[in-house]
CSV table of N, CA and C in Angstrom, one decimal:
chain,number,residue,atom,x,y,z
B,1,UNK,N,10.3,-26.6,23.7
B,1,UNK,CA,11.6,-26.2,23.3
B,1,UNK,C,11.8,-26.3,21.8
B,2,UNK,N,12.4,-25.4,21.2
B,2,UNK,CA,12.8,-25.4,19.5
B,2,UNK,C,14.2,-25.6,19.5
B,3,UNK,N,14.3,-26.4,18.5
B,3,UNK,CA,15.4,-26.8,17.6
B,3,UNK,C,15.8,-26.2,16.4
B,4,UNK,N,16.8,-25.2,16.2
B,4,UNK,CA,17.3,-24.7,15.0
B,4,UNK,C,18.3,-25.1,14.5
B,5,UNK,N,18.5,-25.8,13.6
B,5,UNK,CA,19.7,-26.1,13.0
B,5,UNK,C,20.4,-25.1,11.9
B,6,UNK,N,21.6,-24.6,11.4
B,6,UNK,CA,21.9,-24.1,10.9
B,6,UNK,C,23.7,-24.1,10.6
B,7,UNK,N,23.8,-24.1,9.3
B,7,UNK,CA,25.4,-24.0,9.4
B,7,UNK,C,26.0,-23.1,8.1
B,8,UNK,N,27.4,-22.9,8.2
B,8,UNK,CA,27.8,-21.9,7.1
B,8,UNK,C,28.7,-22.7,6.3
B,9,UNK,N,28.4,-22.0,5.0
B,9,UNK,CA,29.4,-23.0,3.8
B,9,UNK,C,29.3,-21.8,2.8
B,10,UNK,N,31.2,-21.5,2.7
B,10,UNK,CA,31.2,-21.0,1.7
B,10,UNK,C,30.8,-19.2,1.3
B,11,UNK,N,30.6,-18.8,3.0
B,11,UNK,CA,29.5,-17.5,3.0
B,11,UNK,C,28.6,-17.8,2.7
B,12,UNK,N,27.9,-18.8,2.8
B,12,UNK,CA,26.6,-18.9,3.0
B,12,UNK,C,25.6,-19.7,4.1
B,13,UNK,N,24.7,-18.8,4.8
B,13,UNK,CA,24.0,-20.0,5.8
B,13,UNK,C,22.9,-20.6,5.2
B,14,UNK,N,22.8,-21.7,5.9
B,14,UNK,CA,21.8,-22.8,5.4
B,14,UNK,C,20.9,-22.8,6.4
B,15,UNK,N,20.1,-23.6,6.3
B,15,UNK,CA,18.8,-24.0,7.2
B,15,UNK,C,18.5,-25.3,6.6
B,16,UNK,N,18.1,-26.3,7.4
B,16,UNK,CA,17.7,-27.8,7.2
B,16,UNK,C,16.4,-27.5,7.1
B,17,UNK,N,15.5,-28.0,6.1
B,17,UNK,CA,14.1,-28.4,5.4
B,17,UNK,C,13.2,-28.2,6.4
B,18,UNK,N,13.6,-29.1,7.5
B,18,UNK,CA,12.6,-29.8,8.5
B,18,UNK,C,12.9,-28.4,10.0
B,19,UNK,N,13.8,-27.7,9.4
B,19,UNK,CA,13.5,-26.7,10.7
B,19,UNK,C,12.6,-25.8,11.1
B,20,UNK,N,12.6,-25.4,12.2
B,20,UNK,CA,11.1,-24.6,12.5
B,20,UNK,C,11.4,-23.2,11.7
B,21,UNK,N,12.5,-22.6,11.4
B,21,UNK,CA,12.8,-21.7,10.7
B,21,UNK,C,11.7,-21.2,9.6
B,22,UNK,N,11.8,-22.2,9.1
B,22,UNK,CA,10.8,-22.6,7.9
B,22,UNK,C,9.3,-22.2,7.9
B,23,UNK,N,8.7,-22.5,9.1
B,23,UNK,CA,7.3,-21.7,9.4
B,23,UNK,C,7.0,-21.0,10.2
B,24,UNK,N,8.7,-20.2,10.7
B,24,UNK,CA,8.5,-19.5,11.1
B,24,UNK,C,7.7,-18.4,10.6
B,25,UNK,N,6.6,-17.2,10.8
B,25,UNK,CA,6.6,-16.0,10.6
B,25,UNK,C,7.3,-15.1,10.0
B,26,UNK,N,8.5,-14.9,10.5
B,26,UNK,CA,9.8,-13.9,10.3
B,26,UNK,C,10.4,-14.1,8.8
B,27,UNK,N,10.4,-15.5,9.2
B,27,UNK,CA,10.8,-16.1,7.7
B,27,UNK,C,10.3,-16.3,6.3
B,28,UNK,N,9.2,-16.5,6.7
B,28,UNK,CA,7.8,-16.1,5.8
B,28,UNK,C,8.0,-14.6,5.1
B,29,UNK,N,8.1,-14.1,5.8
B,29,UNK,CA,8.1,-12.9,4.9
B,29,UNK,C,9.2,-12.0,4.8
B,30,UNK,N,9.6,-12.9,4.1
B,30,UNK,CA,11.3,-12.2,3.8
B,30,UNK,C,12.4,-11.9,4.8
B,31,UNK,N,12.5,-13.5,5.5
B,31,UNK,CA,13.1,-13.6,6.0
B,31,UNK,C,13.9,-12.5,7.1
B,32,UNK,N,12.8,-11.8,7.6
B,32,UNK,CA,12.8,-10.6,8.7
B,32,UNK,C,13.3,-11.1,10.1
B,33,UNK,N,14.0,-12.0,10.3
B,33,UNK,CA,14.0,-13.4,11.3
B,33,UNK,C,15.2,-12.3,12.0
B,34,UNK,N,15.9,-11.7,13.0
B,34,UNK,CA,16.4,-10.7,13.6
B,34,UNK,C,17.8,-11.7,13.6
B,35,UNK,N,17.7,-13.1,14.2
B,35,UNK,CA,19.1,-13.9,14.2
B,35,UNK,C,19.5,-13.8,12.9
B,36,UNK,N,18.8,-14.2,11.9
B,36,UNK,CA,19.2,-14.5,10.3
B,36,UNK,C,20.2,-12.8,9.6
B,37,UNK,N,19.1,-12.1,10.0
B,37,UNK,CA,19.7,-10.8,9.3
B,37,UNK,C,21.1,-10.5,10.0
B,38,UNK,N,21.4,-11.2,11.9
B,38,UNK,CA,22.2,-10.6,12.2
B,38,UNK,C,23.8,-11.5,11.8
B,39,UNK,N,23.3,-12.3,11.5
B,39,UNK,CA,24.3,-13.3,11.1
B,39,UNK,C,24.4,-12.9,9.3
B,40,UNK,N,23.7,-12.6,8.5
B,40,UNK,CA,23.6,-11.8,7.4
B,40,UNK,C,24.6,-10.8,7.4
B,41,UNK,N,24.7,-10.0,8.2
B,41,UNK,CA,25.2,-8.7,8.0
B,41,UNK,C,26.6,-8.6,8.7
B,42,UNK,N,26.7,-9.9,9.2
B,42,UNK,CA,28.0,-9.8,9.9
B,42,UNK,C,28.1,-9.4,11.3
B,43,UNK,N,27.5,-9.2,12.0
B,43,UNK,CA,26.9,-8.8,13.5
B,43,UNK,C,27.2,-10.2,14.2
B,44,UNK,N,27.2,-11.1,13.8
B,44,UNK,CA,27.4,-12.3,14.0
B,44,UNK,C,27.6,-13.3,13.7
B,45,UNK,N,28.8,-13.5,13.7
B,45,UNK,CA,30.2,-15.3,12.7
B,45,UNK,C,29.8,-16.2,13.3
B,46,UNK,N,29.5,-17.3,12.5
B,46,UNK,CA,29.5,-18.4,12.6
B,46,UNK,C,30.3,-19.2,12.1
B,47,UNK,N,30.8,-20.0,12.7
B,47,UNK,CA,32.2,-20.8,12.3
B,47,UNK,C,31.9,-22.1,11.6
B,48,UNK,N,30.9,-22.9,12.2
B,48,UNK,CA,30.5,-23.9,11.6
B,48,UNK,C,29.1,-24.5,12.1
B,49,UNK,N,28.6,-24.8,12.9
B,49,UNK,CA,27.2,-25.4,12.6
B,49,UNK,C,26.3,-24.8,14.1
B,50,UNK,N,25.8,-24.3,14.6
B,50,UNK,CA,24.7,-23.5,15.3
B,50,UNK,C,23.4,-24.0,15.7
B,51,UNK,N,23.5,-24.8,16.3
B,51,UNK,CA,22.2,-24.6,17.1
B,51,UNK,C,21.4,-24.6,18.5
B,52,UNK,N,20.2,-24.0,17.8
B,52,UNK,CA,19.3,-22.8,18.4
B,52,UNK,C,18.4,-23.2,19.2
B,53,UNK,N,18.4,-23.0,21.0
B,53,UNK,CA,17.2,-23.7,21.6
B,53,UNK,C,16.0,-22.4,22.0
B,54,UNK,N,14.9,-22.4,21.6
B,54,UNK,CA,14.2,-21.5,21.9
B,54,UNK,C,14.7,-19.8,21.2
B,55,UNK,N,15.2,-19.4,20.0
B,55,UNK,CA,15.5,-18.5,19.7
B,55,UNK,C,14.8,-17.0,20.1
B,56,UNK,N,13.6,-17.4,20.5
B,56,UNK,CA,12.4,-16.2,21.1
B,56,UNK,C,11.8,-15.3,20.3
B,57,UNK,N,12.2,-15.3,18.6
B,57,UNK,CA,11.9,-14.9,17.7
B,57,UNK,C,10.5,-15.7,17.2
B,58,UNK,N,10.7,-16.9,17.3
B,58,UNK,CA,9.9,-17.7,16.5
B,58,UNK,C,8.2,-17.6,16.7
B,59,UNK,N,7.9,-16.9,16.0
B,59,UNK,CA,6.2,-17.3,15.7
B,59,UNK,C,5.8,-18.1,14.6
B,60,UNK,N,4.6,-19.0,15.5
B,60,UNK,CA,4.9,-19.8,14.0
B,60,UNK,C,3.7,-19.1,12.9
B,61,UNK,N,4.1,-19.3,11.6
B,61,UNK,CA,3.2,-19.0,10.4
B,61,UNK,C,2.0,-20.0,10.0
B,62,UNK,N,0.9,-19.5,9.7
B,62,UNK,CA,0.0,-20.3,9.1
B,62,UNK,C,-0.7,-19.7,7.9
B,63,UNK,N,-0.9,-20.5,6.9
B,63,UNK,CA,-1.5,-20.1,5.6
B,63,UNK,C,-2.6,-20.3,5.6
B,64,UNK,N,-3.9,-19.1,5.7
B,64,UNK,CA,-4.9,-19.6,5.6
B,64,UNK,C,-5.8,-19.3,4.3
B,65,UNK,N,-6.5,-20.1,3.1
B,65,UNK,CA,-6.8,-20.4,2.2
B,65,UNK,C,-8.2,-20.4,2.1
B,66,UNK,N,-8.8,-19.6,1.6
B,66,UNK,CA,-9.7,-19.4,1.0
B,66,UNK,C,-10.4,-19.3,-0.4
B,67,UNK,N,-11.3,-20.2,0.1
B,67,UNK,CA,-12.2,-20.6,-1.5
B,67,UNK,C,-13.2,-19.5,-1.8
B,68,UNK,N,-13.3,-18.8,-3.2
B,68,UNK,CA,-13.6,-17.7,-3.6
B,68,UNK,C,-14.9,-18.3,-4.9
């Protein structure tokens, strides 16, 4: 199970450091995350703090680095 925390301030949503948000995939690359844009665009208000069990979106990201 995933834990998303999230809340709005100001017109603006946040995300906590430690959330899976963070490595998510979606989010990684420009924040293409389908909940984020829809709450972005207004599709979806949030009144005050949100959270997310298993959002279905989430793949996680991994950076892989190579020595050249």
């Amino acid at each position: 199970m995933y834990n998303f925390i999230m809340y709005c301030q100001d017109g603006m949503i946040y995300i906590e450091d430690d959330d899976l948000c963070i490595t998510c995939d979606n989010y990684a690359h420009g924040v293409a995350c389908p909940l984020l844009t829809a709450l972005g665009e207004g599709a979806v208000y949030m009144e005050d703090c949100l959270t997310v069990e298993d959002c279905g979106f989430y793949k996680e990201f991994k950076r892989n680095l190579h020595i050249v």
